[in-house]
Coordinates of C-alpha atoms and ligand atoms in Angstrom, one line a residue:
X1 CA -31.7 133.5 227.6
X2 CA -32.7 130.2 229.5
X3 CA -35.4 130.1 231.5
X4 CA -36.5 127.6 234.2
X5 CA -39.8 127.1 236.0
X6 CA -40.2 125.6 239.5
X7 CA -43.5 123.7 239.7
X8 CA -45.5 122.8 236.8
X9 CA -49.1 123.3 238.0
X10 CA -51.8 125.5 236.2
X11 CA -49.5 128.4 236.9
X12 CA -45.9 127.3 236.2
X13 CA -47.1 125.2 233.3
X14 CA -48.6 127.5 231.1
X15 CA -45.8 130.1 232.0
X16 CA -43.1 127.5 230.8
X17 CA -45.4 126.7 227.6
X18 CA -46.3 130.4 226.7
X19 CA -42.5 131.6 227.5
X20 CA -41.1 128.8 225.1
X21 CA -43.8 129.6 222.5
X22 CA -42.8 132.8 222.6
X23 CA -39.0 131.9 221.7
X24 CA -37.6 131.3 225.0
X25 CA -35.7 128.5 225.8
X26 CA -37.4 126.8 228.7
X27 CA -36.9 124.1 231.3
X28 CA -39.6 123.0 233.7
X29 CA -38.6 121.5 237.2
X30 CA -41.1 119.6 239.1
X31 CA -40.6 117.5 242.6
X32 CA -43.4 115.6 241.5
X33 CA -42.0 112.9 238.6
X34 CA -44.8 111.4 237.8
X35 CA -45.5 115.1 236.7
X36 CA -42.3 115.0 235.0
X37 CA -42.3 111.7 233.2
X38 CA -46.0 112.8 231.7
X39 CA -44.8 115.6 230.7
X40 CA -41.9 114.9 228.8
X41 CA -43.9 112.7 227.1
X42 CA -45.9 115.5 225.5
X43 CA -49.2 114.7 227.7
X44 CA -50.5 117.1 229.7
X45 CA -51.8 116.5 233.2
X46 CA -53.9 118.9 233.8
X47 CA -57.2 119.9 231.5
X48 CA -56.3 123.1 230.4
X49 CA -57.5 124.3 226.6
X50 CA -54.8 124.2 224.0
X51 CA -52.2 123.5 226.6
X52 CA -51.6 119.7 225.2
X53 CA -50.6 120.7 221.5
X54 CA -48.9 124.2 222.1
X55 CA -46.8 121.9 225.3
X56 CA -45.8 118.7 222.1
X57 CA -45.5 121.9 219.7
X58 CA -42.8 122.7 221.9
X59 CA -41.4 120.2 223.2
X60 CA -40.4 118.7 219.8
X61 CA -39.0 122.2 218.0
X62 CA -36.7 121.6 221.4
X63 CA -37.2 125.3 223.0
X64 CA -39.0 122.8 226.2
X65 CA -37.9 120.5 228.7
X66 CA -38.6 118.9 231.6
X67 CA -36.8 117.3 234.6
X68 CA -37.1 116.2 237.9
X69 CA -33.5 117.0 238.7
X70 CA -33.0 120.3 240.5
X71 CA -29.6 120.6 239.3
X72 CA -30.3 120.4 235.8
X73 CA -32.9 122.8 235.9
X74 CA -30.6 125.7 237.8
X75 CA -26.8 125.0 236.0
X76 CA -27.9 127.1 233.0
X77 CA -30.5 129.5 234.4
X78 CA -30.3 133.1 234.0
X79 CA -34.0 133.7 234.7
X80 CA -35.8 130.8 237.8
X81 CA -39.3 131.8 238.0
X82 CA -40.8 130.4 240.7
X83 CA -44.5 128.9 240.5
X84 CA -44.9 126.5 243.4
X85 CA -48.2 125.9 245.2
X86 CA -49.2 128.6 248.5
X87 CA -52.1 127.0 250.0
X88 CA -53.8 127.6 253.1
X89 CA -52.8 126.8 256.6
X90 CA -55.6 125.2 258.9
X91 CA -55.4 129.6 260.4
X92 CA -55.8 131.0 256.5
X93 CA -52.5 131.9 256.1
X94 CA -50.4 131.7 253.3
X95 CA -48.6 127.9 253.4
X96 CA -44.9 129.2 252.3
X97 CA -43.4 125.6 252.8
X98 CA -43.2 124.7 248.9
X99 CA -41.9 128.1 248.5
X100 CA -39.2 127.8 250.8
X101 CA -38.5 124.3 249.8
X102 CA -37.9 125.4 246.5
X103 CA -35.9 128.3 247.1
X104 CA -33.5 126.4 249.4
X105 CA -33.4 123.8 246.3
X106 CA -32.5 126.9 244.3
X107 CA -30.1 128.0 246.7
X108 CA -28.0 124.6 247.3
X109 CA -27.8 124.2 243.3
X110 CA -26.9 127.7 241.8
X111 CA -23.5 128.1 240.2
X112 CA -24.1 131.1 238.0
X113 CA -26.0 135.1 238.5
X114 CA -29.7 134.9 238.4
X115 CA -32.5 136.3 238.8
X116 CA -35.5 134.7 240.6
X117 CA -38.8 135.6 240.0
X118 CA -41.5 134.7 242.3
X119 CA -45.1 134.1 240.5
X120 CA -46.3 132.2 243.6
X121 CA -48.7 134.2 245.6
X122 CA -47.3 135.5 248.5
X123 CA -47.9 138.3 251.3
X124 CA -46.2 141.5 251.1
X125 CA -43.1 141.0 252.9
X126 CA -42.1 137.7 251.5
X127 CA -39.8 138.7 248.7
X128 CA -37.8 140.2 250.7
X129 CA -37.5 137.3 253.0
X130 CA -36.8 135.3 250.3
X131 CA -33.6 137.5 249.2
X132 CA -32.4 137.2 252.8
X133 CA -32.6 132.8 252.7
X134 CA -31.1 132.5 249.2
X135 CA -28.4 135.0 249.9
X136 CA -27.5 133.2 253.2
X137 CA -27.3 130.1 250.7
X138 CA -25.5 130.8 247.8
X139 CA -22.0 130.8 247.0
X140 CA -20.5 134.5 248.2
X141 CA -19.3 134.9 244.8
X142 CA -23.0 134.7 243.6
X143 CA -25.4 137.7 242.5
X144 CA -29.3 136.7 242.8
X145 CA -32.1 139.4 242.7
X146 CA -35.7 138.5 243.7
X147 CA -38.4 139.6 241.6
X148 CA -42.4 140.0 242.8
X149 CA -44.1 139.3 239.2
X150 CA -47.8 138.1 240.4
X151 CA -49.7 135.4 238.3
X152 CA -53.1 136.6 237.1
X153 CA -54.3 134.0 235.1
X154 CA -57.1 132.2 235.0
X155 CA -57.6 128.6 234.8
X156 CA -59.5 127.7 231.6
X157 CA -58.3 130.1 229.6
X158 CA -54.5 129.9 230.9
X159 CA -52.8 130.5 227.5
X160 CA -55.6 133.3 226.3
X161 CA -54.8 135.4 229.6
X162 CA -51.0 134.9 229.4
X163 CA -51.0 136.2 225.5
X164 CA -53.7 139.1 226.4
X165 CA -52.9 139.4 230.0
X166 CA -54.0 142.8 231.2
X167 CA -50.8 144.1 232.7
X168 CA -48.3 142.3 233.5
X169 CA -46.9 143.4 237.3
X170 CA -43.1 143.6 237.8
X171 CA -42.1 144.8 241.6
X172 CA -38.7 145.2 242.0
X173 CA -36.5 148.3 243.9
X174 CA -33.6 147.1 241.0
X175 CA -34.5 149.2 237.4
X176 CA -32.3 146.7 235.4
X177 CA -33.1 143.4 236.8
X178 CA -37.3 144.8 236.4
X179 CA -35.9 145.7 232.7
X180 CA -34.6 142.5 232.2
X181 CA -37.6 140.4 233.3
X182 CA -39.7 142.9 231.3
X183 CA -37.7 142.3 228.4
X184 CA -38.7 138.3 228.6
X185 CA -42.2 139.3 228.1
X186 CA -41.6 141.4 225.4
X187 CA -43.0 139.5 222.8
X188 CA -46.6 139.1 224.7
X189 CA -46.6 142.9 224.2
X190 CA -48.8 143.0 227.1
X191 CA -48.7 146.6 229.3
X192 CA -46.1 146.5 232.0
X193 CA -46.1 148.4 235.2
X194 CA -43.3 147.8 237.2
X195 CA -43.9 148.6 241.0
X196 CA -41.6 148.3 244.1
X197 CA -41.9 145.0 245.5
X198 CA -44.7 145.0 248.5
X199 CA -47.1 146.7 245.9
X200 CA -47.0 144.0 243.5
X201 CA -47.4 141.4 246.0
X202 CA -50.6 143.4 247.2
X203 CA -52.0 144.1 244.2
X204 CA -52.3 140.4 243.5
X205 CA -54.0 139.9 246.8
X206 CA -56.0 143.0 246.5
X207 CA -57.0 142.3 243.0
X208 CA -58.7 139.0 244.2
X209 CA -60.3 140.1 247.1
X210 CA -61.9 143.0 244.8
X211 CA -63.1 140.4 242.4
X212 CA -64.5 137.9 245.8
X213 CA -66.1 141.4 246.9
X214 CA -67.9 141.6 243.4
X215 CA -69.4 138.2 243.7
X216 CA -70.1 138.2 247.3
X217 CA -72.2 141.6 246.9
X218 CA -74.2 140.0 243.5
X219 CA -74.6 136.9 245.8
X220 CA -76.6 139.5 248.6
X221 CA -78.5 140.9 246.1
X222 CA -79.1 138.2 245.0
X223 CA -80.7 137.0 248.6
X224 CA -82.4 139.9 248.4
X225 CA -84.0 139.1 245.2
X226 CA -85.4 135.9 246.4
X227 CA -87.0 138.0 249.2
X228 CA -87.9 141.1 247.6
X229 CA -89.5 138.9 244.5
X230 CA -87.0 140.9 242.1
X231 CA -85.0 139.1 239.4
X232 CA -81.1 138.8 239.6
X233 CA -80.4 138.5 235.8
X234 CA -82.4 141.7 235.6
X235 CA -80.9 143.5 238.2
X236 CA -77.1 142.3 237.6
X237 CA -77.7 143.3 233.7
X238 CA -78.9 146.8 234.8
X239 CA -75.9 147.5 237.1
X240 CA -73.3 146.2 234.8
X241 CA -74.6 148.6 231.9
X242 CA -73.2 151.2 234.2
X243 CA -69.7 151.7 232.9
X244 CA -68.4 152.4 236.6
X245 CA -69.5 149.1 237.4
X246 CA -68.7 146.9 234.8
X247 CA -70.5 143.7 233.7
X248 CA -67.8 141.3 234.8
X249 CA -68.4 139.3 237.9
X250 CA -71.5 139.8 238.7
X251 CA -73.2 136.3 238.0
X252 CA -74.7 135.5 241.6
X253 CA -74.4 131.7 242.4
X254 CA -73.6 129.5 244.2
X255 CA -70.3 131.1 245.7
X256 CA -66.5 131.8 244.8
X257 CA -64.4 128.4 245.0
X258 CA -61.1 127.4 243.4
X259 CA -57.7 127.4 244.2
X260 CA -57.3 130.8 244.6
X261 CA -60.3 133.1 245.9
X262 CA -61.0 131.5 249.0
X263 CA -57.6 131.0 250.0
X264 CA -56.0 134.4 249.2
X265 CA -58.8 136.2 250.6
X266 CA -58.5 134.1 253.7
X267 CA -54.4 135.1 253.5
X268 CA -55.1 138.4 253.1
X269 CA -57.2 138.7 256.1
X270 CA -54.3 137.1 258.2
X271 CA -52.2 139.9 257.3
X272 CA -54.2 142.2 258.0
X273 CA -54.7 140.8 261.6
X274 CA -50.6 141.1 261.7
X275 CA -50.6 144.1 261.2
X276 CA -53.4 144.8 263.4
X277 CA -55.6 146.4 260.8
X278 CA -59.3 145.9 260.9
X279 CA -60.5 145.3 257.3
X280 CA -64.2 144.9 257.7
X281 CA -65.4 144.7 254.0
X282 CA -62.9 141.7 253.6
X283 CA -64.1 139.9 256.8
X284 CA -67.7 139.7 255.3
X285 CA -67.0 138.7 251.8
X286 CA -65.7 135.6 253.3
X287 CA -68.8 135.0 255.5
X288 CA -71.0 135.5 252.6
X289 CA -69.3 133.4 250.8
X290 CA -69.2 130.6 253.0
X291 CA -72.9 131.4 253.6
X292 CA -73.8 131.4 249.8
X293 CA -72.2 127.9 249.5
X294 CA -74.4 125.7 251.6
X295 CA -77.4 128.0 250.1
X296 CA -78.7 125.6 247.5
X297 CA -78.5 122.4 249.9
X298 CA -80.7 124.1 252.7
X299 CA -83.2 125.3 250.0
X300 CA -83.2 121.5 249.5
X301 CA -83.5 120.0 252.7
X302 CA -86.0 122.6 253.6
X303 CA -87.9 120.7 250.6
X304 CA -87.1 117.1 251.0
X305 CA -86.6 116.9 255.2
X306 CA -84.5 113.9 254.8
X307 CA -82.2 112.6 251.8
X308 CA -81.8 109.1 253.1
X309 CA -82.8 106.5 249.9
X310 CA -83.0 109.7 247.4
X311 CA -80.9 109.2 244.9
X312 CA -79.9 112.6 243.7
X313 CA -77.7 113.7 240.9
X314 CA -74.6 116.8 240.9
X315 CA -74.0 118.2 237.8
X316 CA -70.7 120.1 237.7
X317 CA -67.9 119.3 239.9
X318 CA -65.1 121.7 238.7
X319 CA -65.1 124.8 240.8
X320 CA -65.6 126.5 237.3
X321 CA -66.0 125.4 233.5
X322 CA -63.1 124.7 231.3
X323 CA -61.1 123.4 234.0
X324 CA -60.2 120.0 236.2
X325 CA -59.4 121.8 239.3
X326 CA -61.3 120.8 243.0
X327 CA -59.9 123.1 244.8
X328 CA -62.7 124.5 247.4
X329 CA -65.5 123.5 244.5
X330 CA -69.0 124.2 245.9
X331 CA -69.9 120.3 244.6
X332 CA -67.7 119.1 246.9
X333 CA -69.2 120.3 250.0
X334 CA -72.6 119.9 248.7
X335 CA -71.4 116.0 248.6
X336 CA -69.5 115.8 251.7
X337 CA -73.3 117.2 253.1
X338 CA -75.1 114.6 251.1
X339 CA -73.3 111.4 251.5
X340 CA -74.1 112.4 255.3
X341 CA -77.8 112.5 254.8
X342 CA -77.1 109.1 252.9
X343 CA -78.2 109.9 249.9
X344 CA -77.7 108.1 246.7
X345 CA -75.9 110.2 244.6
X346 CA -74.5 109.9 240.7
X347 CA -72.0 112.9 239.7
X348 CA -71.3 114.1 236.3
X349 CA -68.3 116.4 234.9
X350 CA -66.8 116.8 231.7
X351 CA -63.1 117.0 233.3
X352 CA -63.0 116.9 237.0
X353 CA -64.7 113.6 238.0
X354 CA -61.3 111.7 238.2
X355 CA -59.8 114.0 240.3
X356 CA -63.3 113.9 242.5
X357 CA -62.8 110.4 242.4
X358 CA -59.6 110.1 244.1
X359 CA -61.5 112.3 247.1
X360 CA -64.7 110.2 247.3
X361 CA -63.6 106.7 245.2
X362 CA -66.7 104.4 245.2
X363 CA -68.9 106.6 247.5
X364 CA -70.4 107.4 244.4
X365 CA -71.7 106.4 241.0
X366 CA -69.6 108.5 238.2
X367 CA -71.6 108.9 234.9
X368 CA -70.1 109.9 231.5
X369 CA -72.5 112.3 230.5
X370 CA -75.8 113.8 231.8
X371 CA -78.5 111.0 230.9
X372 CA -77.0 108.8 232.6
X373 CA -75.8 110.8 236.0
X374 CA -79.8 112.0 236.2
X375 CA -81.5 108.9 235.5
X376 CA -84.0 107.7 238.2
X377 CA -83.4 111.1 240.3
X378 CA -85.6 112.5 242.9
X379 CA -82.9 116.0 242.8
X380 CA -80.5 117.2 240.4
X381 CA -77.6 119.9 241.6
X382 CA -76.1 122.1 239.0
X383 CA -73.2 123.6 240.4
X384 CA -70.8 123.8 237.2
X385 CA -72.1 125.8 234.0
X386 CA -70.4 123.5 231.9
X387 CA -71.6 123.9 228.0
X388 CA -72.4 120.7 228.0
X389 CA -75.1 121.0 230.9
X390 CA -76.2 124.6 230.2
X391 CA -77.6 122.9 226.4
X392 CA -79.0 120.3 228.1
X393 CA -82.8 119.8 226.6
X394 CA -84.6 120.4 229.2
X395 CA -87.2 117.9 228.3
X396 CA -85.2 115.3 229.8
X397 CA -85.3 116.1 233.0
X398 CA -88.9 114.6 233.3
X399 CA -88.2 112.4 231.1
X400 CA -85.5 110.4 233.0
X401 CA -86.0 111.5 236.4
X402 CA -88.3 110.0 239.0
X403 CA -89.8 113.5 239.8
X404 CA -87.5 116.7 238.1
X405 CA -87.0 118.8 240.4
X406 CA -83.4 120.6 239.7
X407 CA -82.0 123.1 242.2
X408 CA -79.5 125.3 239.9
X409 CA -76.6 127.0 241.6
X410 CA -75.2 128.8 238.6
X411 CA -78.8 129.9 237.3
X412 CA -78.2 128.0 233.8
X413 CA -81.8 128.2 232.4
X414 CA -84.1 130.3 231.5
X415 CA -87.2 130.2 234.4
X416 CA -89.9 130.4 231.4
X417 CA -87.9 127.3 229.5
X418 CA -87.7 126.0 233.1
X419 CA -91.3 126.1 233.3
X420 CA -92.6 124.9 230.3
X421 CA -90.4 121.7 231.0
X422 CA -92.3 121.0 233.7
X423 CA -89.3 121.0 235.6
X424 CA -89.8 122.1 239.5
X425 CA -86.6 124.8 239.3
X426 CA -85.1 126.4 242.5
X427 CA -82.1 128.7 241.3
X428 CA -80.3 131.6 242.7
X429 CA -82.2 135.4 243.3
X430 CA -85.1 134.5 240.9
X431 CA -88.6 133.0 241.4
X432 CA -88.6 129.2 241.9
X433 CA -91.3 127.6 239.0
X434 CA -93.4 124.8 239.5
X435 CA -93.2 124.5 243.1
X436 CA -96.1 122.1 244.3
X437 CA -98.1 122.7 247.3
X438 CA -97.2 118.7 247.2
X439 CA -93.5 119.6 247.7
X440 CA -92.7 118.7 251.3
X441 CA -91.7 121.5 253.4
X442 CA -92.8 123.9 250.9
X443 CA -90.8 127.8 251.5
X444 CA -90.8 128.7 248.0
Ligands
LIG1 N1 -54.2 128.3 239.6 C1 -54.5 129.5 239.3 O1 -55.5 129.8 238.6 C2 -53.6 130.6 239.8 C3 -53.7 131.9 239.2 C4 -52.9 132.9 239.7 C5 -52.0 132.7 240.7 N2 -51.9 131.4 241.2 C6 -50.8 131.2 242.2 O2 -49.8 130.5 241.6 C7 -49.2 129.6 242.5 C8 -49.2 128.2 241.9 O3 -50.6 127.8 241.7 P1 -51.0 126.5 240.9 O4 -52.5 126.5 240.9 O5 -50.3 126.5 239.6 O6 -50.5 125.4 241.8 P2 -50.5 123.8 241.6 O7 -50.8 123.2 242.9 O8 -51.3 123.5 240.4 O9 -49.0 123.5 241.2 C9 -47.9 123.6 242.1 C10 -46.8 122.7 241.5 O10 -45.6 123.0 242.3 C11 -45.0 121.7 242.5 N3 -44.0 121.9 243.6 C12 -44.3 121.9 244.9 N4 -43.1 122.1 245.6 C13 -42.1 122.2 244.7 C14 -40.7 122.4 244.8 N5 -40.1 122.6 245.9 N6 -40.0 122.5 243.6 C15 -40.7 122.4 242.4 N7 -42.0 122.2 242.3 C16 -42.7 122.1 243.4 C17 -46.1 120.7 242.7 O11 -45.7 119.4 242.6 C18 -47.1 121.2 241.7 O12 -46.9 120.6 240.5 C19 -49.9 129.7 243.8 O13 -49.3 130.6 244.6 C20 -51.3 130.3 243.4 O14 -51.9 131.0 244.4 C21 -52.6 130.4 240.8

């Protein structure tokens, strides 16, 4: 059976990889050639763990290719699964232009039966509608079925979620062509459920506004904490012994970011408002979110009054450890905030300060590891709980920093650790240590 993949992002990447790994013969389309040409090379472009060897692996026992030629990639296709990028229109919903793009692409350059499957996230109704284009495309003789088979991935661990994926989600109202694609995962032996079509597209969007809803409410409690003088580590611990709740998910912080949270939640509501349905728990996840994320800099600015000539250090770009990706990362809009209050400011990431370079370029100072990013710092940010910054020795904070005071979005230390540091340490729902009457402003 052959394969091909449309888009090789964090989704359509690992899906090409793991599918090839698995046996499958796989070729990997991408508009974007520079993509393609990196590639083929056996270099991965994006930091994902294990990707780079298992993608070489591959790519020279000859079950994986690349090109940036849409015709190659659909001639010998029986299976086109579709991986392109949905982001958000400046209203929230869903940005189907790649989609479409690549299923007219698809359309214009079939010459054999296939069957399309759509891993992009998309709201319920858009399989459908993507049936309807390609079959006003193809050639009459032609027999294509459309396939929902949601992406549940996650990035970091990309390869470990597509070889233990939970479930893998098959809508279709066609028994052999859901079959079929469940036969090409075979191997994975991962539980299927096959569904009709608008389920599985909802339960994508449903299962991520569930997991937004989990950190929205820990976040809340976690306000409450600070004003209640309760402990969120404590509190989160107890209600995820419960069983019925689960520990997963409920690490308050600094807020949800990435590529997919804030924007599917944000797509989700938009469909509700088409269909005229008032979904009130969704509604405030989002605010709290957005809420949650500019948290840590007003606790700050209540404390320092004005940034200007502070040189202050972010620790953690990535919207999440193990991974490269920007996408709606809390650090970014902590910086946007601070390079407005022209502050001085040094950033530090294990993966992600190139691609936070191309944002902000020389607007700031990039260090290669912690020591360096915190040196001479009136404030350190955490906003990533990157290994590398949650091992940190604490002693150096005071050591290197003009005065250490760290405001912690991810709640990486321990607040006795914190305290016998010396470190002046504002984090999420617990008590902020060594807070001097000194401190301007002081709230805490
Ligand atoms: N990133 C995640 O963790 C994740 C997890 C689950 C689901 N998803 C969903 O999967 C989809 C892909 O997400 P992603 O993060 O991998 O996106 P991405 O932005 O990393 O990659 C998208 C890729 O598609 C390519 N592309 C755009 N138009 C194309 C076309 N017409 N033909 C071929 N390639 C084209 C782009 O060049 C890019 O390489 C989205 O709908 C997303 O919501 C993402």
């Amino acid at each position: 059976m052959e394969i091909t993949v449309f888009g090789t992002g964090y989704v359509g990447l690992v899906t090409g990889v793991c599918f090839a790994e698995i046996g499958h013969n796989v070729t990997c389309f991408d508009i974007d050639e520079n993509k393609i040409n990196t590639l083929s090379k056996g270099k991965c472009p994006i930091y994902e763990p294990g990707l780079e060897e298992m993608l070489k692996r591959n790519l020279s026992e000859g079950r994986l290719n690349f090109t940036s030629e849409s015709k190659k990639a659909c001639h010998k296709a029986d299976y086109i699964f579709v991986a392109v990028g949905t982001p958000e229109n400046e209203d929230g919903s869903a940005n189907l232009e790649y989609l479409e793009a690549a299923i007219a692409e698809i359309g214009m350059n079939l010459i054999r039966d296939a069957i399309i499957v759509i891993k992009s996230t998309v709201p319920v109704g858009t399989n459908e509608r993507i049936l309807k284009l390609l079959n006003e495309t193809i050639e009459s003789e032609l027999r294509v079925k459309v396939i929902s088979n949601p992406e549940f991935l996650r990035e970091g661990s990309g390869i470990l979620d597509t070889f233990h994926a939970d479930r893998v989600v098959i809508g279709t109202d066609d028994p052999d062509a859901g079959s079929a694609v469940a036969k090409l995962y075979k191997p994975f032996g991962r539980p299927i459920l096959q569904t009709d079509v608008r389920s599985a597209e909802l339960i994508k969007y449903a299962s991520n506004a569930f997991l937004a809803t989990k950190i929205s409410f820990i976040n809340e409690v976690a306000n409450l904490c600070e004003h209640t003088g309760a402990n969120i580590e404590d509190v989160a611990k107890g209600m995820g012994m419960d069983e019925r709740i689960g520990r997963q998910f409920l690490k308050a912080g600094i807020g949800y970011g990435g590529s997919c949270f804030p924007k599917d939640t944000k797509a989700l509501e938009k469909l509700t408002e088409y269909y005229d349905y008032d979904f009130k728990i969704l509604r405030s996840v989002i605010e709290v979110n957005s809420r949650q994320k500019q948290q840590l800099f007003y606790k700050a600015k209540e404390m320092f009054g004005s940034f200007q000539g502070k040189r202050v250090a972010v620790l953690g770009l990535a919207f999440k450890p193990h991974t490269d990706d920007i996408r709606e990362a809390p650090a970014i809009e902590l910086i946007a905030r601070l390079l407005e209050e022209h502050a001085d400011i040094s950033v530090y990431d294990p993966a992600a300060s190139g691609n936070v370079e191309n944002l902000f370029g020389s607007l700031l100072y990039y260090a290669d590891q912690v020591d360096t990013a915190i040196k001479g710092a009136d404030a350190v940010f955490i906003l990533t709980e990157w290994p590398q910054i949650m091992q940190y020795d604490l002693e150096r904070f005071p050591l290197l920093m003009r005065q250490p005071i760290v405001f912690d979005g991810r709640n990486c230390y321990d607040l006795k650790h914190a305290e016998a540091a010396g470190l002046t340490y504002i984090s999420v729902g617990r008590n902020a240590v060594n807070v001097h009457a000194s401190l301007k402003g002081l709230k805490y």
